[in-house]
């Protein structure tokens, strides 16, 4: 088989040594000082969802991040107490001091996190009064620069969205183990009323120097204040793209290709007959899976084997097929068109270097996983922005990268994830904010 290898590339010598920072998928993340994001808003406004998504994205970008959820501290400190609405009554002094104690414990952990090399601590709580925010800011001033505290406020005045949030996220919540959905709605609505008594939105005269991002009704309006560092801007961009609900994402490799059948790396080969059959099976499977949906996006790459697998979704009122160059398979460089056994035999050094560290070692003239993952950023933002299910028909390495992101793994953990051909991986969020993946084998081997 034809390869475009030259003898020159055999001279590629030792791998460069990388510090752990170089696992970052973006260069701007190096040498950062600690940074705090604190959420603000009434209960059931999607703060924890936002905190979780920020956390995933920041870690993915190589910034060691962690969520410090105040509800978690409250439950840890007072495990035997019933967390019904009375617990949140601002007129009950005992309760107020318990909530302050939860904050202090959270701050202790936050400090330890920074001492251990953490970069972004996300304090996930209501922080709904000006007094609480001043107090928190005062404590943080002891170990964080004032210009490294970002307040993120989620405002929603649409009762239907709030109710939906309670029904989807609070019904299975740890605070309500034995309550029925209607009891949860009733109690949680009372909890919100307690907070409403003293709630003050950001944006008053005392906040003019604060860094904040205020998001109204799922991004219909966004206010940015004192957003000026590169990290602030990246966060603002991410938050402006973030949708408020979990969507189901389906991920699959293209149908069998001629190159794959011959164990050839890369190239732009066509589908085999079996691969074409997979395109039809995939359409049937997705039709059944998403029967209740009226709209769905299908993303494919610009390579034949991917877009031809997506072809069965064309000419449909429901499916919108989009091709993305960023979804093209990892670039095998000079080794595109070769096979692993030829490379191992003729260029053992290169073969070993790549097997030893696929994440940072790039194919000569091609890409490493790290480089490939950096170009996936737009795709990941599309997944965050989406309001309908999305099917991604891509390639082995690309699917590994996306799989790792969706499962909250670090990018460098993706290189050996098994992504079987002719299988669909369904990612959803059952009950809480925890991702689950289910594999469906469509029976083509
Ligand atoms: O073998 C199929 C394939 O998609 C190749 O085109 C690509 O180079 C390879 O998988 C990526 O997998 P790995 O990183 O394990 O070599």
XYZ file of N, CA, C and O and ligand atoms in Angstrom, residues 253 265-266 305 329-330 340 354 358 369 396-397 400, ligand 1:
68
model
N -18.922 6.167 16.047
C -17.933 6.227 14.971
C -18.682 6.039 13.665
O -19.791 5.491 13.633
N -4.331 3.631 8.738
C -4.546 4.837 9.553
C -5.032 5.981 8.677
O -4.469 6.239 7.599
N -6.053 6.673 9.169
C -6.497 7.909 8.520
C -6.999 7.724 7.107
O -7.684 6.751 6.803
N -16.213 8.892 5.096
C -16.783 7.824 5.920
C -17.733 8.379 6.979
O -18.660 7.696 7.412
N -10.867 13.216 11.726
C -10.056 12.341 12.589
C -8.682 12.944 12.884
O -8.181 13.787 12.121
N -8.087 12.500 13.984
C -6.728 12.943 14.330
C -5.852 12.805 13.078
O -5.951 11.813 12.349
N -0.405 0.201 11.508
C 0.374 0.167 12.750
C 1.503 -0.864 12.625
O 2.606 -0.649 13.103
N 4.992 7.112 20.132
C 3.553 7.396 20.115
C 2.818 6.500 21.101
O 1.976 6.964 21.868
N 0.613 8.986 23.641
C -0.195 9.470 22.518
C -0.741 10.863 22.765
O -1.068 11.575 21.844
N -2.974 13.922 20.442
C -4.334 14.048 20.987
C -4.530 15.448 21.566
O -5.603 16.035 21.479
N -12.603 7.462 15.632
C -12.159 6.877 16.899
C -11.556 7.902 17.881
O -12.020 8.047 19.008
N -10.514 8.619 17.436
C -9.824 9.524 18.364
C -10.733 10.682 18.770
O -10.785 11.076 19.939
N -13.169 9.569 21.300
C -12.534 9.421 22.623
C -12.494 10.765 23.342
O -12.788 10.856 24.534
O -7.779 3.167 13.026
C -8.858 4.018 12.865
C -8.478 5.425 13.312
O -9.628 6.236 13.286
C -7.347 6.079 12.510
O -7.765 6.759 11.373
C -6.714 6.969 13.542
O -5.427 7.379 13.200
C -6.772 6.097 14.750
O -7.987 5.383 14.683
C -6.717 6.837 16.076
O -6.556 5.879 17.107
P -5.156 5.719 17.892
O -4.929 7.025 18.543
O -5.412 4.629 18.886
O -4.086 5.415 16.918
